mmCIF file of C-alpha atoms in Angstrom:
data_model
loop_
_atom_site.group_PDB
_atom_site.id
_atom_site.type_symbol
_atom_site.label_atom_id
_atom_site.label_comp_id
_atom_site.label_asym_id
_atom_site.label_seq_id
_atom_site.Cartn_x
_atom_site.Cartn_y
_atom_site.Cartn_z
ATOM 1 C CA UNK K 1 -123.812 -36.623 115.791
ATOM 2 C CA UNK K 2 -121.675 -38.894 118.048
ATOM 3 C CA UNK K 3 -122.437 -37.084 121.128
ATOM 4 C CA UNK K 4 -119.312 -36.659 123.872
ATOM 5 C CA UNK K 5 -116.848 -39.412 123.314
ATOM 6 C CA UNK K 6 -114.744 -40.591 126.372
ATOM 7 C CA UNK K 7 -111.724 -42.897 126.511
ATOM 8 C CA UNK K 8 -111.167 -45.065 128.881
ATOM 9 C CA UNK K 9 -114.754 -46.196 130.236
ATOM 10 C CA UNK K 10 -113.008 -47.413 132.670
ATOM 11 C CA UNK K 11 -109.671 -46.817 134.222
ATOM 12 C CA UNK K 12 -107.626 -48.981 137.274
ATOM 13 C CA UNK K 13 -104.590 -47.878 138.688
ATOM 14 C CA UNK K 14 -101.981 -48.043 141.489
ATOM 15 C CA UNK K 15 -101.182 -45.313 143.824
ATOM 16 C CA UNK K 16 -98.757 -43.308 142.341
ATOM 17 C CA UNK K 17 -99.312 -43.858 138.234
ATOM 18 C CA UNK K 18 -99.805 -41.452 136.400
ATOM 19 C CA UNK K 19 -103.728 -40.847 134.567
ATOM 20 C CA UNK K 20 -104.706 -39.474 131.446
ATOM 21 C CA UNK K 21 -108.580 -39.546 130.829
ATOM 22 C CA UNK K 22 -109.132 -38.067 127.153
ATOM 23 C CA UNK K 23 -112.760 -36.430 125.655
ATOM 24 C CA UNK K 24 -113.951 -35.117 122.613
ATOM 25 C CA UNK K 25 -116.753 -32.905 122.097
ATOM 26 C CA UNK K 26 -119.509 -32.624 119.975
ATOM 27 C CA UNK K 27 -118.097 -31.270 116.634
ATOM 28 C CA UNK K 28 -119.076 -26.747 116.980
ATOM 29 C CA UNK K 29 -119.829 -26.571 120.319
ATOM 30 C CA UNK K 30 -117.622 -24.524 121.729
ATOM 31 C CA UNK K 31 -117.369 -25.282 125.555
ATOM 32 C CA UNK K 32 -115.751 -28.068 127.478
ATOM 33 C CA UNK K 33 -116.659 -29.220 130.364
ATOM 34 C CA UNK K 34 -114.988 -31.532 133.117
ATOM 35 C CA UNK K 35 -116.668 -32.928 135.897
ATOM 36 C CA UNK K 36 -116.134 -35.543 139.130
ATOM 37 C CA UNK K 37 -118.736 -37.365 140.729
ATOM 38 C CA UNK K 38 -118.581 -38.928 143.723
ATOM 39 C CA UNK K 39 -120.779 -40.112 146.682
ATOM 40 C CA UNK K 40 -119.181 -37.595 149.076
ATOM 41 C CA UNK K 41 -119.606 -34.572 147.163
ATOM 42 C CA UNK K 42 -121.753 -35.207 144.384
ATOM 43 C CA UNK K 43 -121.640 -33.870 140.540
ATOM 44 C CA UNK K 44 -118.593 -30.802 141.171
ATOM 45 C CA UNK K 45 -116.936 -28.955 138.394
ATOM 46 C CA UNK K 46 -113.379 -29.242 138.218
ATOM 47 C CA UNK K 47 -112.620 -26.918 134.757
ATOM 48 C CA UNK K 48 -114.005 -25.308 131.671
ATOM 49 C CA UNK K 49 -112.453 -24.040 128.789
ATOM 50 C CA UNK K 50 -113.862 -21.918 125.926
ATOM 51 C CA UNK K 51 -112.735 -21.990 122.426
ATOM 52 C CA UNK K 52 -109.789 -23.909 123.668
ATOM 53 C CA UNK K 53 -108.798 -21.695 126.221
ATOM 54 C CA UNK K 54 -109.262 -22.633 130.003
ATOM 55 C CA UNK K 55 -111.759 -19.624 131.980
ATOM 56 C CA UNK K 56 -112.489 -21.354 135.092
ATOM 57 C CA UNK K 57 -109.726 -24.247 136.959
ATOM 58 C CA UNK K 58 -110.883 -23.354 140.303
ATOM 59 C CA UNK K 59 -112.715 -26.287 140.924
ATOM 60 C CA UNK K 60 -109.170 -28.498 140.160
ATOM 61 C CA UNK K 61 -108.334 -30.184 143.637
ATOM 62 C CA UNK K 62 -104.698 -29.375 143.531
ATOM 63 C CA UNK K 63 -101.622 -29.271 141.711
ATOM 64 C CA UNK K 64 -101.683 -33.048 141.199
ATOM 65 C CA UNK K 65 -104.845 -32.298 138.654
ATOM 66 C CA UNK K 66 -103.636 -30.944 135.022
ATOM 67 C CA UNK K 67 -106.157 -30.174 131.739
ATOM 68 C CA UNK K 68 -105.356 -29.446 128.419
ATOM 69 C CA UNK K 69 -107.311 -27.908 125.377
ATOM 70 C CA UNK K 70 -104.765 -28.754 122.360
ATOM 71 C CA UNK K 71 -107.667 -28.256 119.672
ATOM 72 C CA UNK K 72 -111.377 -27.772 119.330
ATOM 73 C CA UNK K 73 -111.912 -31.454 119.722
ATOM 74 C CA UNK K 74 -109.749 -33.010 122.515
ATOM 75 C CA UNK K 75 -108.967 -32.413 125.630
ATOM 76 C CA UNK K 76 -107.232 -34.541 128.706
ATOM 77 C CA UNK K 77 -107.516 -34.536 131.810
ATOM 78 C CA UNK K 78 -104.388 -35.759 133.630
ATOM 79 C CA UNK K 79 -104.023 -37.089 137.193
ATOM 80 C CA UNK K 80 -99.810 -37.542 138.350
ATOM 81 C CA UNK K 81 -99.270 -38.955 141.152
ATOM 82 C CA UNK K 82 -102.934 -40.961 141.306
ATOM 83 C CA UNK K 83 -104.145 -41.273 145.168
ATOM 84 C CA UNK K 84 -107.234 -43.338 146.030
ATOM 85 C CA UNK K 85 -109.116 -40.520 146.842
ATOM 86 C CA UNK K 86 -109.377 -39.667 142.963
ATOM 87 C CA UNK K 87 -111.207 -42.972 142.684
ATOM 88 C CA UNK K 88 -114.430 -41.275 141.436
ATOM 89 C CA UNK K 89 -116.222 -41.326 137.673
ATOM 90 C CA UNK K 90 -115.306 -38.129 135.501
ATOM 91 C CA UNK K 91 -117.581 -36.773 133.207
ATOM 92 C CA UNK K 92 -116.557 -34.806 130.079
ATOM 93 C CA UNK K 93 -119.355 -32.323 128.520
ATOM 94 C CA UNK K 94 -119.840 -29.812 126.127
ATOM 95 C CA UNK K 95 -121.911 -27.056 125.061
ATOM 96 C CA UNK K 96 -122.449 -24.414 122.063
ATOM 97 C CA UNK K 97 -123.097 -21.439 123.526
ATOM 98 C CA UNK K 98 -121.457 -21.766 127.770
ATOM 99 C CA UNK K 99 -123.403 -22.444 130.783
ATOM 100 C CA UNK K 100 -126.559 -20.594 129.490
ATOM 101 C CA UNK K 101 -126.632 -23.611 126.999
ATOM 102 C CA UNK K 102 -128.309 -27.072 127.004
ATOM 103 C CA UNK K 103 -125.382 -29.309 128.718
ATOM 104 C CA UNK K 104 -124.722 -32.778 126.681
ATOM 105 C CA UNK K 105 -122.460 -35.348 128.564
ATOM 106 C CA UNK K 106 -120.364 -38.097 127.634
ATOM 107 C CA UNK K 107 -120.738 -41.964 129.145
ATOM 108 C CA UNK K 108 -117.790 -40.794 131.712
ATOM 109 C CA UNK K 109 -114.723 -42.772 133.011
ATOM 110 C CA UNK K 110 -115.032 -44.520 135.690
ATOM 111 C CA UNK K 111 -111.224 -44.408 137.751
ATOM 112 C CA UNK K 112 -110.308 -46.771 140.652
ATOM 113 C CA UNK K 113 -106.800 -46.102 141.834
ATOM 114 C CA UNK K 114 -105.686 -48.897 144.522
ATOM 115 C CA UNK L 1 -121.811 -19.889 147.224
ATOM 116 C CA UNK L 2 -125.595 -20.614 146.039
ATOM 117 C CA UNK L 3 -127.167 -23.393 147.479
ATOM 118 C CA UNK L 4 -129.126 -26.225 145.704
ATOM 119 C CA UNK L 5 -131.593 -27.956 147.344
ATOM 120 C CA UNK L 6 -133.641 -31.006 146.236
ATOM 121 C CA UNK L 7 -136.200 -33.103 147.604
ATOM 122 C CA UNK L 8 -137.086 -35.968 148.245
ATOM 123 C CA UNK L 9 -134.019 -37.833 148.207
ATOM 124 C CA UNK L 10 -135.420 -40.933 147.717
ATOM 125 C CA UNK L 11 -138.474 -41.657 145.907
ATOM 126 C CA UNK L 12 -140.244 -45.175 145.139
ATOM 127 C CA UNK L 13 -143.288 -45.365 143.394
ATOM 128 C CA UNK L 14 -145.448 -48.370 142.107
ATOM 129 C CA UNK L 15 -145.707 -48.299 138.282
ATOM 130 C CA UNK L 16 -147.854 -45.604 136.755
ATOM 131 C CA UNK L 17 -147.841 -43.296 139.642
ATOM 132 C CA UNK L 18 -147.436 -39.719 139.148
ATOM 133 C CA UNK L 19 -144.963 -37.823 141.130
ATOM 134 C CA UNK L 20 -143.471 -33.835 141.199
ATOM 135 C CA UNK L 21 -139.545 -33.412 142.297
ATOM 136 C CA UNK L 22 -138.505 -30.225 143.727
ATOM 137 C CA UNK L 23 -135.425 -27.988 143.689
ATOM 138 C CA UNK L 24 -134.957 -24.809 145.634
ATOM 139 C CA UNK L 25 -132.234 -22.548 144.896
ATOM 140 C CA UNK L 26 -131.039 -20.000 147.017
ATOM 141 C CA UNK L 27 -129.626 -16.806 144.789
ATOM 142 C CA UNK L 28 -130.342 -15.507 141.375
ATOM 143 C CA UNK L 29 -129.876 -17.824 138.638
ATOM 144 C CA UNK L 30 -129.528 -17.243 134.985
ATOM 145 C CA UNK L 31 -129.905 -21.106 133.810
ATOM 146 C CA UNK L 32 -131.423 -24.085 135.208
ATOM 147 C CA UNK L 33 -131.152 -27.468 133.966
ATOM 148 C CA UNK L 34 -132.844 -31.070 134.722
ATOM 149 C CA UNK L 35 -130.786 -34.308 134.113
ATOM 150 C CA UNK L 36 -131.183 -38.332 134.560
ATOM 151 C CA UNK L 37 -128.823 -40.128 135.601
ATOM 152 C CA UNK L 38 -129.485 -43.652 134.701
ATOM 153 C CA UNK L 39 -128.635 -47.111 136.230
ATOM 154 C CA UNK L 40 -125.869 -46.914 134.215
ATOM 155 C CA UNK L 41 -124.493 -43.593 134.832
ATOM 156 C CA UNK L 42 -125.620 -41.420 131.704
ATOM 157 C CA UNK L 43 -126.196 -38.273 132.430
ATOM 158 C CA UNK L 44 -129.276 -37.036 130.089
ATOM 159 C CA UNK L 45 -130.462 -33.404 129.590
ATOM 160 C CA UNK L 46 -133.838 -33.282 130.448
ATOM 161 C CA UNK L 47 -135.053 -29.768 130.822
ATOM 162 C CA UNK L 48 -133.204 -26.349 129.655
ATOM 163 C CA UNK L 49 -135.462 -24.083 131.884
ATOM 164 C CA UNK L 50 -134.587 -20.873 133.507
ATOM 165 C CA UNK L 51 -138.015 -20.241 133.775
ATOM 166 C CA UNK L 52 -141.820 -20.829 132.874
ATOM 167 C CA UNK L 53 -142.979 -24.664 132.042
ATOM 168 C CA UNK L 54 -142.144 -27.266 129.292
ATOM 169 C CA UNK L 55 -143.407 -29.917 128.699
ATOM 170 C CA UNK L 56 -141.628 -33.376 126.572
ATOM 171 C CA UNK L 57 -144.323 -36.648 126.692
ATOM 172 C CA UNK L 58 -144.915 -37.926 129.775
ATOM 173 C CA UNK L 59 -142.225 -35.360 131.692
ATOM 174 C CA UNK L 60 -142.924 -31.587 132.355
ATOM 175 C CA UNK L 61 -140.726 -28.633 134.043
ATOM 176 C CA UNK L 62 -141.523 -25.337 136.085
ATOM 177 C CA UNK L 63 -139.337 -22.942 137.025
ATOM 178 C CA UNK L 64 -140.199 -19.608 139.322
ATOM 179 C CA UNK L 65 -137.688 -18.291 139.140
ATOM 180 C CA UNK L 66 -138.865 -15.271 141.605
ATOM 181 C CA UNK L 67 -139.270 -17.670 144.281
ATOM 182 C CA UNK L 68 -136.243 -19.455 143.653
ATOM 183 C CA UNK L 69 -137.674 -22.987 143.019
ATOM 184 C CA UNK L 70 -138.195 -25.631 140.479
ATOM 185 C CA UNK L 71 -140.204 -28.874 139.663
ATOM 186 C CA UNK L 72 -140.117 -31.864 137.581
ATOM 187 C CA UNK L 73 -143.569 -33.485 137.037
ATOM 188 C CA UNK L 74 -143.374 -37.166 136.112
ATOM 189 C CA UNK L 75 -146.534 -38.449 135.227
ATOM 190 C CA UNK L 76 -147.598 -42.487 134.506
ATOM 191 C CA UNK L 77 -144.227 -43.365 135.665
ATOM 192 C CA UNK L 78 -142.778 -46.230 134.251
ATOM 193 C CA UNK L 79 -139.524 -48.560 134.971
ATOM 194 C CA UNK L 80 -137.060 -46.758 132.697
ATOM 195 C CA UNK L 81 -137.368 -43.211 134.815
ATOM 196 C CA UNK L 82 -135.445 -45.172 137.399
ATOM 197 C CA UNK L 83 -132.289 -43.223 138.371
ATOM 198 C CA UNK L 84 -131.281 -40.215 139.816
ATOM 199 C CA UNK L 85 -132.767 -36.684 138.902
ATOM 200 C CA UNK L 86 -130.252 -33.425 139.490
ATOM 201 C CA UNK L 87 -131.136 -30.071 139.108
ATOM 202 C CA UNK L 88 -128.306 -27.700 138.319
ATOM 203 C CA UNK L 89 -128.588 -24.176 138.403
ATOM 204 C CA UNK L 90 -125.730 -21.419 136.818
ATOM 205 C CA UNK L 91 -125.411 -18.389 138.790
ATOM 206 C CA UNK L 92 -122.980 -16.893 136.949
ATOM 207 C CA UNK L 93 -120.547 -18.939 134.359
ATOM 208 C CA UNK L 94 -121.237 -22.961 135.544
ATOM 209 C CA UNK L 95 -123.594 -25.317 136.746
ATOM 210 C CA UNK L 96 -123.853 -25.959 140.659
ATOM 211 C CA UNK L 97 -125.633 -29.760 140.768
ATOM 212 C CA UNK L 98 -127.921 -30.618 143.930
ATOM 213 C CA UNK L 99 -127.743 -34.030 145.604
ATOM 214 C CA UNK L 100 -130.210 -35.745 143.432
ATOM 215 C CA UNK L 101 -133.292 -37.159 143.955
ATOM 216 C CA UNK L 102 -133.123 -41.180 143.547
ATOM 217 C CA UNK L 103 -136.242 -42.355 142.231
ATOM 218 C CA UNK L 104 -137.236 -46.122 141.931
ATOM 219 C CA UNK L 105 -140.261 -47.190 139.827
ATOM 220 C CA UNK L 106 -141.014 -50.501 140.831
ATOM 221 C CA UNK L 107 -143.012 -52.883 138.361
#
């Protein structure tokens, strides 16, 4: 298998652009998993979706943060209007069987806005 | 929320040392994972262990999960475990990560 496939690797923007960072899972597994790291606040969870469908957004920072589940193997997470504090690397991940399931992560993006 | 604790932060050892990171958790937790982070920022599952001990070559993995704690056992440590180790435990529907330990294994 592929593993988690990210796109960009890496991403630099201006203040104010908009930001679409895209994933695709590993082929049956059927959660998806987006996180931010960041020296601050370390490895946070920002949403997870299940079978497509988004269960958890409470960890998205506000309004400004959008994700979307169109099929069982993409999803985007989209970032309008950018702000430096974003700057930060995203991981995508995914899992068979939830939380209670070994966690496999992709190589990440990693997003400088300016 | 739960709180996940590891320790030490920082961890350099000379080549072919042995050393045991720890993770204390503060609640009830029905998962508990291990990952490396490497120099270059991939995450790798280590360990899937809510409790008991594993063990994969020169790595191993304990979980009490009564007393709320973990370890990760590196043994004849070697250049490439460089990197950060996290713990992340799942109370109830995701993984909370702890602060890492940053380990350096110095030739």
């Amino acid at each position: 298998d592929a593993g988690v496939i990210q796109s960009p690797r890496h991403e630099v923007t201006e203040m104010g652009q908009e930001v679409t960072l895209r994933c695709k899972p590993i082929s049956g597994h059927d959660y998806l998993f987006w996180y931010r790291q960041t020296m601050m606040r370390g490895l946070e969870l920002l949403i997870y979706f299940n079978n497509n469908v988004p269960i958890d957004d409470s960890g998205m920072p506000e309004d400004r943060f959008s994700a979307k589940m169109p099929n069982a193997s993409f999803s985007t997470l989209k970032i309008q209007p950018s702000e430096p504090r974003d700057s930060a690397v995203y991981f995508c991940a995914s899992t068979k069987d939830g939380s209670t399931d070994t966690q496999y992560f992709g190589p990440g993006t990693r997003l400088t806005v300016l | 929320g739960i709180q996940v604790e590891q320790s030490p932060p920082d961890l350099i050892l000379q080549e072919g040392a042995n050393s045991t990171l720890r993770c204390n958790f503060s609640d009830s937790v029905n998962n508990l994972q291990w990952f490396h982070q490497n120099p270059w920022g991939q995450l790798i599952n280590l360990f899937y262990i809510p409790s008991g001990t594993k063990q994969n070559g020169r790595l191993s993995a304990t979980t009490v999960a009564t007393e709320r704690y973990s370890l990760l056992y590196i043994s004849s440590s070697q250049t490439t475990d460089s990197g950060v180790y996290f713990c992340a435990v799942e109370p109830g529907g995701k993984l909370i990560f702890g602060q890492g330990t940053e380990l350096s294994v110095k030739p």
